[in-house]
Coordinates of N, CA and C in Angstrom, one line a residue:
Chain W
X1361 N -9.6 -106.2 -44.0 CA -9.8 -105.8 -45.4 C -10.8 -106.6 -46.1
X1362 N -11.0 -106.2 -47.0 CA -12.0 -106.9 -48.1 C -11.6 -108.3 -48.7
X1363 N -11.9 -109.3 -48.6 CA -12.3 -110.5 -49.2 C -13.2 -110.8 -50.2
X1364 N -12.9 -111.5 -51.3 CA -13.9 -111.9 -52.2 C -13.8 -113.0 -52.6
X1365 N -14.4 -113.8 -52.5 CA -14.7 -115.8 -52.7 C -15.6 -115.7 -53.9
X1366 N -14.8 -116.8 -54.9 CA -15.6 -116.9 -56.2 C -15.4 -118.4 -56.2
X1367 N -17.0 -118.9 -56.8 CA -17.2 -120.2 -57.1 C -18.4 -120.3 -58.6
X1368 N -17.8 -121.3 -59.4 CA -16.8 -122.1 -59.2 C -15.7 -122.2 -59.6
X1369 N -14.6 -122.8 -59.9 CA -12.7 -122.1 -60.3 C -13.5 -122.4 -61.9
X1370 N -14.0 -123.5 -62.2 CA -13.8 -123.7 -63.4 C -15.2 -124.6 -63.4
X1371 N -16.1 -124.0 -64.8 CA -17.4 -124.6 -65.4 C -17.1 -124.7 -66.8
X1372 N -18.0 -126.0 -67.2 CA -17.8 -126.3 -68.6 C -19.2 -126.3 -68.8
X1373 N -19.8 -125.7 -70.0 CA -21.0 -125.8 -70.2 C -21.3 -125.8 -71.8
X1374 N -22.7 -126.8 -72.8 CA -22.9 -126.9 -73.5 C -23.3 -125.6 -74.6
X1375 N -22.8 -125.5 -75.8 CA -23.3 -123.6 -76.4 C -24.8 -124.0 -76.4
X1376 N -25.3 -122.4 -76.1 CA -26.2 -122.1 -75.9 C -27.1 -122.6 -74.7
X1377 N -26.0 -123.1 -73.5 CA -27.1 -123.5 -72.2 C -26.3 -121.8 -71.4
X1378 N -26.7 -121.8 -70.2 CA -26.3 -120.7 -69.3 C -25.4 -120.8 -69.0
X1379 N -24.5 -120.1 -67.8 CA -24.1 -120.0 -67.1 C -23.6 -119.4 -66.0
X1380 N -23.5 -119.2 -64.7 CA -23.8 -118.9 -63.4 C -22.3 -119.1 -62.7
X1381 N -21.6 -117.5 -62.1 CA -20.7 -117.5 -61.4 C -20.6 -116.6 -60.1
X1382 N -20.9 -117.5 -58.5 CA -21.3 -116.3 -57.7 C -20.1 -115.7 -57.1
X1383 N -20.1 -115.1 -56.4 CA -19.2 -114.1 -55.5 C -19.5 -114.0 -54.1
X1384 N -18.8 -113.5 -53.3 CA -19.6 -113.2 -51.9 C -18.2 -112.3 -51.5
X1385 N -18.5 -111.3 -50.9 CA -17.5 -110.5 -50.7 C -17.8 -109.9 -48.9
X1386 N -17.2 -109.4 -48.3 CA -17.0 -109.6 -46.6 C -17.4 -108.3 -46.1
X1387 N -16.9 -107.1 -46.9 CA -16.9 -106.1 -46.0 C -18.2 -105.0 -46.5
X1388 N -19.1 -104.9 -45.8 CA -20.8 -104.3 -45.8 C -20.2 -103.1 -46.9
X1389 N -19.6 -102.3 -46.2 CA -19.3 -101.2 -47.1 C -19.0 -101.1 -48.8
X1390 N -18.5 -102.5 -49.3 CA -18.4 -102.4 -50.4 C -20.0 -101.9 -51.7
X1391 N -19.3 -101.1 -52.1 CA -20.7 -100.6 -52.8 C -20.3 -100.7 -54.7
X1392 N -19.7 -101.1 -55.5 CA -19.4 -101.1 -56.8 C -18.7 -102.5 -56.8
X1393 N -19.3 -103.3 -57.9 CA -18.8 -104.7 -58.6 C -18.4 -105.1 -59.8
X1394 N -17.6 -105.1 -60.3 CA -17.5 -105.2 -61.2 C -16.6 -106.7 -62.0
X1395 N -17.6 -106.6 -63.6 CA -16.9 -108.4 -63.8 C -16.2 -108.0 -64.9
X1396 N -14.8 -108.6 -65.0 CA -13.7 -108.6 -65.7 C -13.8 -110.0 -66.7
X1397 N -13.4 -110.1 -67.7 CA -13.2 -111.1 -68.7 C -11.6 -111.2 -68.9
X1398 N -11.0 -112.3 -68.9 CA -9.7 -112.5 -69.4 C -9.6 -113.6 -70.5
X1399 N -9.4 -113.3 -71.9 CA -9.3 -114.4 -72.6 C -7.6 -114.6 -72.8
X1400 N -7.3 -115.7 -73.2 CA -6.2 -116.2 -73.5 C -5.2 -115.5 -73.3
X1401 N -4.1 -115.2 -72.5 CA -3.0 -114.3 -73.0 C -3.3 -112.6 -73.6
X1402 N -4.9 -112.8 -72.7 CA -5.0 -111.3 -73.0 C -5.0 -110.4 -71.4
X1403 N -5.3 -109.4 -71.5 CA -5.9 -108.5 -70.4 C -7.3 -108.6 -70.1
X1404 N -7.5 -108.6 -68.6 CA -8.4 -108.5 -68.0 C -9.6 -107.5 -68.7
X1405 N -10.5 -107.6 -69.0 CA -11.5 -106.5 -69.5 C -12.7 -106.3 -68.8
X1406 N -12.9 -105.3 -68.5 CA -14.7 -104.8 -68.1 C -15.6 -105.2 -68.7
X1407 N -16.7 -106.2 -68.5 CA -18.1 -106.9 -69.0 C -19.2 -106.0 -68.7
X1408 N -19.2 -106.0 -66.9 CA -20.6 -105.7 -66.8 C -20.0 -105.6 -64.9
X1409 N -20.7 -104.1 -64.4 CA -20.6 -103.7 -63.4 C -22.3 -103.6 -62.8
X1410 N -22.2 -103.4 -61.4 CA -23.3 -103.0 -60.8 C -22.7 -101.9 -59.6
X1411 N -23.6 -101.5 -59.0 CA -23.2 -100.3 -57.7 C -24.2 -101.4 -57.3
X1412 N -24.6 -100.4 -55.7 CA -25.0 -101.4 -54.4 C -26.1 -100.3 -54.5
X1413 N -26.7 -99.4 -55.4 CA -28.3 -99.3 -55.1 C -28.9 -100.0 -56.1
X1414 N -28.3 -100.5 -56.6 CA -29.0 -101.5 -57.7 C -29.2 -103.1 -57.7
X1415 N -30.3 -104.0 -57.9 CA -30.1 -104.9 -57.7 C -29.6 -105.9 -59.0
X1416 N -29.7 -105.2 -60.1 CA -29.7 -106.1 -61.2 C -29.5 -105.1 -62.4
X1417 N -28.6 -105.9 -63.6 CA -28.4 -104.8 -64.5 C -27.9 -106.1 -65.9
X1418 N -28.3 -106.0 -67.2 CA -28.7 -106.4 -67.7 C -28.0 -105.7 -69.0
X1419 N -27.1 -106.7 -70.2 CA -26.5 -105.9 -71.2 C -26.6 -107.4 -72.3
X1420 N -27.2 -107.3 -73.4 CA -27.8 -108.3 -73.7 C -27.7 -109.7 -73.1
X1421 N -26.5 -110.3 -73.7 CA -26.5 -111.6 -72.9 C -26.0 -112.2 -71.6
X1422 N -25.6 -111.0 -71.4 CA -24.8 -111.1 -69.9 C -25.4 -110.1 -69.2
X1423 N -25.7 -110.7 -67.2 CA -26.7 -110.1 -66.8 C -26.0 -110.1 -65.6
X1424 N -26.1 -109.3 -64.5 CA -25.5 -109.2 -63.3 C -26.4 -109.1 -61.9
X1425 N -26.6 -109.7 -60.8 CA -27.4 -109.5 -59.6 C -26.8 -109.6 -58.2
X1426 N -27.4 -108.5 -57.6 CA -26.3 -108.6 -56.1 C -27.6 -108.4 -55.2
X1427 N -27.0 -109.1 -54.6 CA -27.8 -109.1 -52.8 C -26.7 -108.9 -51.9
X1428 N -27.3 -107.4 -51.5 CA -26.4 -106.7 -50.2 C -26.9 -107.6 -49.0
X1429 N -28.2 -107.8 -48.7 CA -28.4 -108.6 -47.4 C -27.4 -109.8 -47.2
X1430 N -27.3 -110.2 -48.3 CA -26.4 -111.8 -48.2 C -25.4 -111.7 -48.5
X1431 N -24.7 -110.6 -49.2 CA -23.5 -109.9 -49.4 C -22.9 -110.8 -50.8
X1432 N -24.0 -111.2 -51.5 CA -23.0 -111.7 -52.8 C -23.8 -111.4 -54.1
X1433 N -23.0 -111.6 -55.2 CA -23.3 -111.4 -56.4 C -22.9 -112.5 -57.5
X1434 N -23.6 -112.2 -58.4 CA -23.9 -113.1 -59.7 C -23.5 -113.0 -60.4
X1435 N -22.8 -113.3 -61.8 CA -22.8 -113.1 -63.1 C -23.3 -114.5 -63.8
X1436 N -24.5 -114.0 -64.7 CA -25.6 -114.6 -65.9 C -24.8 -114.4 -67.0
X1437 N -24.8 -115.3 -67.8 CA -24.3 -115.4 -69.3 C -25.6 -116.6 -69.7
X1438 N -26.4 -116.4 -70.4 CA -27.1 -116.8 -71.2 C -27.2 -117.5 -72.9
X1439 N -27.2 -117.9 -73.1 CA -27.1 -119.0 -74.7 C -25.6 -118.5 -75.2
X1440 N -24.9 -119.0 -74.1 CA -23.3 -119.2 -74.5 C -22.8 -119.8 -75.9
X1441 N -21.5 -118.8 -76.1 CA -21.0 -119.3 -77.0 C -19.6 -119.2 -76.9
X1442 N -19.1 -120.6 -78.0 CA -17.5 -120.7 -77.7 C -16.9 -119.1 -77.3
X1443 N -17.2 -118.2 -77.8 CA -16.5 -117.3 -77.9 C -16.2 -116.5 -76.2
X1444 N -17.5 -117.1 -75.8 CA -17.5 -116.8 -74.1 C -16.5 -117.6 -73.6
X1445 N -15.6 -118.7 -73.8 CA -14.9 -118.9 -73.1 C -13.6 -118.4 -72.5
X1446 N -13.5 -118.3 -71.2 CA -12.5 -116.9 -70.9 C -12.4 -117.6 -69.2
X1447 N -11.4 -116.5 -68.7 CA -11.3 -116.5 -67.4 C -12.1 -115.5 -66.7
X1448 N -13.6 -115.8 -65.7 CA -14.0 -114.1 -65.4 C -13.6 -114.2 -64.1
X1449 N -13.4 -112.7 -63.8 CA -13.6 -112.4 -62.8 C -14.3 -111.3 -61.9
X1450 N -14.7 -111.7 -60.6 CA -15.4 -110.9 -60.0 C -14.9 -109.5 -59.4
X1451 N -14.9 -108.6 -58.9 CA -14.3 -107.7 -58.0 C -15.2 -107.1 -57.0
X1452 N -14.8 -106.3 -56.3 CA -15.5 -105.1 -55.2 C -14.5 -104.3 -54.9
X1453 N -15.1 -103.0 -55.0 CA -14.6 -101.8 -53.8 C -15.2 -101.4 -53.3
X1454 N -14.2 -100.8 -52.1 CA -14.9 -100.1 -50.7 C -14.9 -98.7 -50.5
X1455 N -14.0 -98.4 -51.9 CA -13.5 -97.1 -51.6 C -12.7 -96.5 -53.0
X1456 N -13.0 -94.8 -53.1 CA -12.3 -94.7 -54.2 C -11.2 -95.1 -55.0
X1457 N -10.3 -95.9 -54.4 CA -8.7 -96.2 -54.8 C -8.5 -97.8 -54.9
X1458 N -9.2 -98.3 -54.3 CA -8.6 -99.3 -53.7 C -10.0 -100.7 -54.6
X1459 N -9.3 -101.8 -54.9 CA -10.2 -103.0 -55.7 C -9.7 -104.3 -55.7
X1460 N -10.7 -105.3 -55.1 CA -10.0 -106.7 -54.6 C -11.1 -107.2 -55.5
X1461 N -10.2 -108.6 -56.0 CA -10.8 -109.5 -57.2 C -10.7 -111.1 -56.9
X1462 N -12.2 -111.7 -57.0 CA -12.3 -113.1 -56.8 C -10.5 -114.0 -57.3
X1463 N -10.7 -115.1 -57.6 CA -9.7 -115.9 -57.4 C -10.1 -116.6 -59.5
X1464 N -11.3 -116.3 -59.5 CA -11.5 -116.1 -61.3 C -12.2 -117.8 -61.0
X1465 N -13.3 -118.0 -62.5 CA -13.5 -118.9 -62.9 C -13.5 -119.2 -64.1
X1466 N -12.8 -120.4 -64.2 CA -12.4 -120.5 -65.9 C -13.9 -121.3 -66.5
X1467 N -14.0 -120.6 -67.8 CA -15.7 -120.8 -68.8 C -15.0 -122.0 -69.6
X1468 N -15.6 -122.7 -70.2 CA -15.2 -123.2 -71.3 C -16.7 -123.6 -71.8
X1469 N -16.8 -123.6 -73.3 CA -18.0 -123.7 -73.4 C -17.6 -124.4 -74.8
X1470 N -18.5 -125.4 -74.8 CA -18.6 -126.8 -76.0 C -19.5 -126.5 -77.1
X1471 N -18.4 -126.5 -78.3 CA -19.5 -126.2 -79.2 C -20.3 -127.8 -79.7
Chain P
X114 N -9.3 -93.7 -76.9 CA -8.5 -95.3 -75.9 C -7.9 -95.2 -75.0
X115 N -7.9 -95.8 -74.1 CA -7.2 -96.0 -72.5 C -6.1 -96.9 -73.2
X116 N -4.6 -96.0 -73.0 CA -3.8 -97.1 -72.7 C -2.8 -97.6 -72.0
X117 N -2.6 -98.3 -71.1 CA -1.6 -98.9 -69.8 C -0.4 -100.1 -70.6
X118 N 0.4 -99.3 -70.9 CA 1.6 -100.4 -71.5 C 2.7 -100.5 -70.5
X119 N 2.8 -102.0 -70.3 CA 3.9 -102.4 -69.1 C 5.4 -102.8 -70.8
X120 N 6.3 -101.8 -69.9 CA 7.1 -101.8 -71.0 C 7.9 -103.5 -70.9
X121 N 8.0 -104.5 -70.5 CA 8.4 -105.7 -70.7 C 7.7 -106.7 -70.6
X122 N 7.2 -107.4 -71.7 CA 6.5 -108.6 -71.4 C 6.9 -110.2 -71.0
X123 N 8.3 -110.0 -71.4 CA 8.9 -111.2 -70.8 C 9.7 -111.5 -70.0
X124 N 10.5 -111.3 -69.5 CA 11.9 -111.6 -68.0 C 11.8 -112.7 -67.9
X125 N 13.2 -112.9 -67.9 CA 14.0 -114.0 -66.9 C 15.1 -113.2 -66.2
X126 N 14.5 -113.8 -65.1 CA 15.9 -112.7 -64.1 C 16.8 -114.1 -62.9
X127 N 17.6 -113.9 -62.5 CA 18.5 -115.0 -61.6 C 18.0 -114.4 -60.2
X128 N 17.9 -115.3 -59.0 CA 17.5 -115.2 -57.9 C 18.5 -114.5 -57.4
X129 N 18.2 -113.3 -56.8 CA 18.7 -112.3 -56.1 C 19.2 -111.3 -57.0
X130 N 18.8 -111.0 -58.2 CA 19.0 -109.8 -58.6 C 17.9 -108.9 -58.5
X131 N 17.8 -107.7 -58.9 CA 17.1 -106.3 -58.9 C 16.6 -106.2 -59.7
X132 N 14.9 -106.1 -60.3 CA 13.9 -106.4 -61.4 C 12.9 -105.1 -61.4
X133 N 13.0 -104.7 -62.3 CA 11.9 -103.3 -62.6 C 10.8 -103.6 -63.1
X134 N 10.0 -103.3 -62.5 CA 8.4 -103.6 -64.2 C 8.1 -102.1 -64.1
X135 N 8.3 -101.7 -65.2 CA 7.6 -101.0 -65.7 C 6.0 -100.5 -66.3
X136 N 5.4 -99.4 -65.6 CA 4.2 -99.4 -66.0 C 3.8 -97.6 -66.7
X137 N 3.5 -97.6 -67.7 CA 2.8 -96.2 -68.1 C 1.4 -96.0 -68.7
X138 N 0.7 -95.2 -68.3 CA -0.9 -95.1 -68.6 C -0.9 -93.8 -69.4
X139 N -1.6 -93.6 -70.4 CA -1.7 -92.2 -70.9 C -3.1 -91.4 -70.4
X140 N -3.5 -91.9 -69.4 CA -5.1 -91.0 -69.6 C -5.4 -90.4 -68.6
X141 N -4.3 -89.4 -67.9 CA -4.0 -88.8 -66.8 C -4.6 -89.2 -65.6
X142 N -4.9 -90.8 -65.4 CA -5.8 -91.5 -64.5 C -4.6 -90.9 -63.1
X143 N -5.4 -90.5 -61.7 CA -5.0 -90.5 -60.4 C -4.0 -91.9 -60.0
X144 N -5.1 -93.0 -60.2 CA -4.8 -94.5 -59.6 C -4.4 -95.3 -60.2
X145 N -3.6 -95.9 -59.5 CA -2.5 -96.6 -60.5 C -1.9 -98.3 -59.0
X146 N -2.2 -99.1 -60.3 CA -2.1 -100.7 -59.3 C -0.8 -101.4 -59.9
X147 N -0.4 -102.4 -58.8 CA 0.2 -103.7 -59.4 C 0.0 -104.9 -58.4
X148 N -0.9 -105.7 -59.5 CA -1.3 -107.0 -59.0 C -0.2 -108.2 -59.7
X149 N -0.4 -109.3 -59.2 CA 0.0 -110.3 -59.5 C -0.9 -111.3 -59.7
X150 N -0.3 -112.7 -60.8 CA -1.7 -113.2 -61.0 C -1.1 -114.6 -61.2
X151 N -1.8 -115.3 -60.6 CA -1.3 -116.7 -60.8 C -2.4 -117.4 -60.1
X152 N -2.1 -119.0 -60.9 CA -3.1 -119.8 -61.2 C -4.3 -120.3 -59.7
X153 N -5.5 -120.2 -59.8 CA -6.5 -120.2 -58.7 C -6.0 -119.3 -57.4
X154 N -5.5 -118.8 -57.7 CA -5.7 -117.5 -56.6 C -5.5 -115.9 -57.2
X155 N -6.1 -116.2 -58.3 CA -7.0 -115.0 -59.3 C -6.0 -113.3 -59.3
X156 N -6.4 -112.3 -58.6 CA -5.8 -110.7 -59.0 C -5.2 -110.5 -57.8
X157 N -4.5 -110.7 -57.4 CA -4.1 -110.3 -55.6 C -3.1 -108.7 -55.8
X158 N -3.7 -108.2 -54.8 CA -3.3 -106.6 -54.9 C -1.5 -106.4 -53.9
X159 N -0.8 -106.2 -55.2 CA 0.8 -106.0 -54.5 C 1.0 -104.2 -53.4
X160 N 0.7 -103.0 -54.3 CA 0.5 -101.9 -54.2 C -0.2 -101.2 -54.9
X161 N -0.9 -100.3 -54.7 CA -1.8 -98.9 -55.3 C -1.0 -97.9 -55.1
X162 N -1.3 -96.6 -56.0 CA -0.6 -95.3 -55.7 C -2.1 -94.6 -56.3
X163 N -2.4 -93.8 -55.3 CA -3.6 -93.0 -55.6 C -2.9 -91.4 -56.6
X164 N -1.5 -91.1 -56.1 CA -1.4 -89.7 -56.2 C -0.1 -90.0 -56.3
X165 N 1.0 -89.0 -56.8 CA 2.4 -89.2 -57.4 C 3.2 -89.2 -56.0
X166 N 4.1 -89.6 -55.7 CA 4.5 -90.3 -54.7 C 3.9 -90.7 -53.2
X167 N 2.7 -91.1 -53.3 CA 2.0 -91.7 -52.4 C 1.8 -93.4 -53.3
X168 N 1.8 -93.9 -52.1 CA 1.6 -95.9 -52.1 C 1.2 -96.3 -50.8
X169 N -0.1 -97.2 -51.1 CA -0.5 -98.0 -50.3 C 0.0 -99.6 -50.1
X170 N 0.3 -100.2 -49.0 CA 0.1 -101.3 -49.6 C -1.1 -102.7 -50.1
X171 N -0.7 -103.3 -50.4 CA -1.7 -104.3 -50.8 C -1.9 -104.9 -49.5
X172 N -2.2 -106.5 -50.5 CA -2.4 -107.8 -49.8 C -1.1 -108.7 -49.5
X173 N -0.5 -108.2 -50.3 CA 1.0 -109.1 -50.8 C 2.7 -107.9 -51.0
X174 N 2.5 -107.6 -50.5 CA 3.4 -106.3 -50.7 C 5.0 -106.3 -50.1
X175 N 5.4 -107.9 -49.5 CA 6.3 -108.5 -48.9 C 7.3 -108.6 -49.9
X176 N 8.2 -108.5 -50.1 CA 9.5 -108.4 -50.8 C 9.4 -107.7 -52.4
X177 N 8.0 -106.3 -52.5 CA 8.1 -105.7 -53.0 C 8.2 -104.2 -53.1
X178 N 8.7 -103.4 -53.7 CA 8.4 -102.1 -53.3 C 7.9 -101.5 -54.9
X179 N 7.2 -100.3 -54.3 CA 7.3 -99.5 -55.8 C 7.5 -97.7 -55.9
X180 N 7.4 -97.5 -57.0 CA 7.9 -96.1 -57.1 C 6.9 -95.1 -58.1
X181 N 6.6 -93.8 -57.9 CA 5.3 -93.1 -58.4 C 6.0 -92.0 -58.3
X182 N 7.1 -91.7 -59.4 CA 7.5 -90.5 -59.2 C 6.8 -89.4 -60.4
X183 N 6.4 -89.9 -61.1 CA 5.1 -88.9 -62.1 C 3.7 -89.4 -62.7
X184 N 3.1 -89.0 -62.4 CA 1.5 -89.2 -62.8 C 1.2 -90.5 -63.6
X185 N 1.7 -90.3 -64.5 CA 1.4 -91.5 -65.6 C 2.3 -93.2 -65.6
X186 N 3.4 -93.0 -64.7 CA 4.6 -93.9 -64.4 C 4.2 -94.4 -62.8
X187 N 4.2 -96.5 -63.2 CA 4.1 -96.6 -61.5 C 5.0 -98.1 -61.7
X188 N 6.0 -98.1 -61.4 CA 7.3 -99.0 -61.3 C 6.9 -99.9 -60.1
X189 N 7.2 -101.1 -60.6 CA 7.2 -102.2 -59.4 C 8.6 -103.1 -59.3
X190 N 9.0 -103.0 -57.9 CA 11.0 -103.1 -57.3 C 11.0 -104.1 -57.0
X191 N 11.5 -105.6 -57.4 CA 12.1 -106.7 -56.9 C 12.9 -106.4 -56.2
X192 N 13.7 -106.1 -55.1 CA 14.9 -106.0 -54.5 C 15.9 -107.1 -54.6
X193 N 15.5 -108.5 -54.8 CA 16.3 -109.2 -54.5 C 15.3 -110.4 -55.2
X194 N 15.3 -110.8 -56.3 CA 13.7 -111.6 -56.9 C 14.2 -113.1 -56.1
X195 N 13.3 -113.7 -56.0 CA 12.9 -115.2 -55.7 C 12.3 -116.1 -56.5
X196 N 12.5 -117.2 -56.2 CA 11.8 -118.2 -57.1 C 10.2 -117.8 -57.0
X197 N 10.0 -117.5 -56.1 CA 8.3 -117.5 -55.6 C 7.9 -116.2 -56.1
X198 N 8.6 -115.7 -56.8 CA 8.1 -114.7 -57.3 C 7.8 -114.8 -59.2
X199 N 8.1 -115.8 -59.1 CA 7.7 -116.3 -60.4 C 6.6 -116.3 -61.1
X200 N 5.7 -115.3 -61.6 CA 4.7 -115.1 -61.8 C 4.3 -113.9 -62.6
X201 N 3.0 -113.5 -63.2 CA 2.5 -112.6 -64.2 C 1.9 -111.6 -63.5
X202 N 2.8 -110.2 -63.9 CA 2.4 -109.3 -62.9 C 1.5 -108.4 -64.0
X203 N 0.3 -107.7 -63.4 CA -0.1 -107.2 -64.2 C -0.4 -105.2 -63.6
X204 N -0.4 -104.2 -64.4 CA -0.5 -103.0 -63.8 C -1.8 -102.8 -64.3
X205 N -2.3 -101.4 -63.4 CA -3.9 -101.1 -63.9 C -4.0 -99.7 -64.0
X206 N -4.5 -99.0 -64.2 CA -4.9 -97.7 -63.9 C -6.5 -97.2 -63.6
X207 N -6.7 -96.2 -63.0 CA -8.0 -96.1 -62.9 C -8.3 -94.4 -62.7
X208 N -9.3 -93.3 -63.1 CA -9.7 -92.5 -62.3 C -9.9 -92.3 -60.9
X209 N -9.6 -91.3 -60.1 CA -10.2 -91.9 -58.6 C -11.6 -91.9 -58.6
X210 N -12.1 -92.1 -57.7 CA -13.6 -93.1 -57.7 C -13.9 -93.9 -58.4
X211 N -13.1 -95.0 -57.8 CA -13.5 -96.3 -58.3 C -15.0 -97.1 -58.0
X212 N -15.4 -96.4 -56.7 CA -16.9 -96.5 -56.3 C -18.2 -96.1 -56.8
X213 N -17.8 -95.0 -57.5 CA -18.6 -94.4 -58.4 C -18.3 -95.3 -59.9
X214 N -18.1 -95.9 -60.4 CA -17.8 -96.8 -61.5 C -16.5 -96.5 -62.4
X215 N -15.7 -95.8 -61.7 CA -14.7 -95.5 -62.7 C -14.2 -96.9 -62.5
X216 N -14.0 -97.1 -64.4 CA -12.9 -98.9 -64.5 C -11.7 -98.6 -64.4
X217 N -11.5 -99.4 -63.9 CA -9.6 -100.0 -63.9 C -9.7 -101.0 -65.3
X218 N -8.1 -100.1 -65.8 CA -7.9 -100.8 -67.5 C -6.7 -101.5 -66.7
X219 N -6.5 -102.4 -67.0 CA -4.9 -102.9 -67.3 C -4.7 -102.9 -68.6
X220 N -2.9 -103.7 -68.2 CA -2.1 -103.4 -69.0 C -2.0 -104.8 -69.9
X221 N -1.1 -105.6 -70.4 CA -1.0 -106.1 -71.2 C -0.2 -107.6 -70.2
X222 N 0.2 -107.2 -69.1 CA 1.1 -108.2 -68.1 C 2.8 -108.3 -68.8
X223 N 3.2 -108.9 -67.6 CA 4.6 -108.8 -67.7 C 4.8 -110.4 -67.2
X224 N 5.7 -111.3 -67.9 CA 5.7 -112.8 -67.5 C 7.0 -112.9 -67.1
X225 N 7.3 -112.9 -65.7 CA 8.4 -113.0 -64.7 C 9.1 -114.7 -64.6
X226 N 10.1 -115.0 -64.7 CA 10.2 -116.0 -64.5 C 11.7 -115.7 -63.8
X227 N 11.6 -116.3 -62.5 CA 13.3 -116.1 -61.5 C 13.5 -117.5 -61.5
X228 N 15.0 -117.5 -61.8 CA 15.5 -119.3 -62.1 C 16.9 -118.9 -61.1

């Protein structure tokens, strides 16, 4: 089955520097990615997806990039703010029904 | 609005009793999940039900079962709970084709604690 490896568990970064969380997922066929946000005692939420004919997709400050040859993907957050800090997480499917999700990295961001 | 309400957000249950979670979606979604979620090892998939009494299992699907007897209702069965089952379970729903970009909403989670 599908496997998904997220690094890193947990980044701390200054407001308004970046920040960078990759993915690598196992099985060729996965074609849809998508990145979840969890804040505090909340539900998981939808940020920012990509499919697998696309390389890169872009919603203002949060930006997403996959490479099928190497089988992983990115999520870009740019001039962070406290308010970005959350749990994200990565996912993949391979198939209409079915959706497996990184292990999450926790953001914290310093104001 | 998409909405997935797990009708219990708290439990405490004693080791070896019988534990329901509750889950209902209103947005006539096909697919319907229950993950579990606990600390660095992120969304792990218990069962899916694509269709009303059809289930797949997960990743983790060992001393659970579930039940999909109407569209919008997808129940997750402790038979007998364990300490190790101590954990925040959360339900999702989704349209089918999830490949095609349909999202999976969850629910609100349910915080399980077996003493």
């Amino acid at each position: 089955g599908e496997n998904v490896e997220q690094h890193p568990s947990t980044l701390s970064v200054q407001e308004g520097d970046s920040a960078v969380i990759k993915c690598t997922y196992s099985d060729s066929a996965s074609n849809y990615f998508p990145w979840y946000k969890q804040e505090l005692g909340k539900r998981p939420q939808l940020i920012i997806d990509i499919r697998s004919n696309v390389g890169e997709k872009k919603d203002q400050r949060i930006a997403v990039t996959l490479n099928k040859t190497a089988k992983h993907f990115s999520l870009h957050i740019t001039e962070t703010q406290p308010e970005d800090s959350a749990v994200y997480f990565c996912a993949a499917s391979i198939n209409n029904n079915d959706m497996r999700f990184g292990a999450g990295t926790r953001l914290t961001v310093k104001p | 609005d998409v909405k997935v309400t797990q009708s219990s957000r708290y439990l405490v249950k004693r080791t070896g009793e019988k534990v329901f979670l509750e889950c209902v979606q209103d947005m006539d979604h096909e697919n319907m999940f229950w993950y579990r979620q606990d600390p660095g090892l992120g969304l792990r998939l218990i069962y899916f039900s694509y269709d009303v009494k059809m289930k797949e299992k997960g990743d983790i699907p060992e001393g659970y079962s579930v039940s999909r007897e109407k569209k919008e209702r997808f129940s997750l069965i402790l038979e007998s709970a364990s300490t190790n089952q101590t954990s925040m379970y959360l339900c999702a729903s989704s349209l089918r084709g999830i490949s095609a970009g349909n999202t999976i909403y969850f629910g609100e989670g349910s915080w399980l604690t077996v003493v």
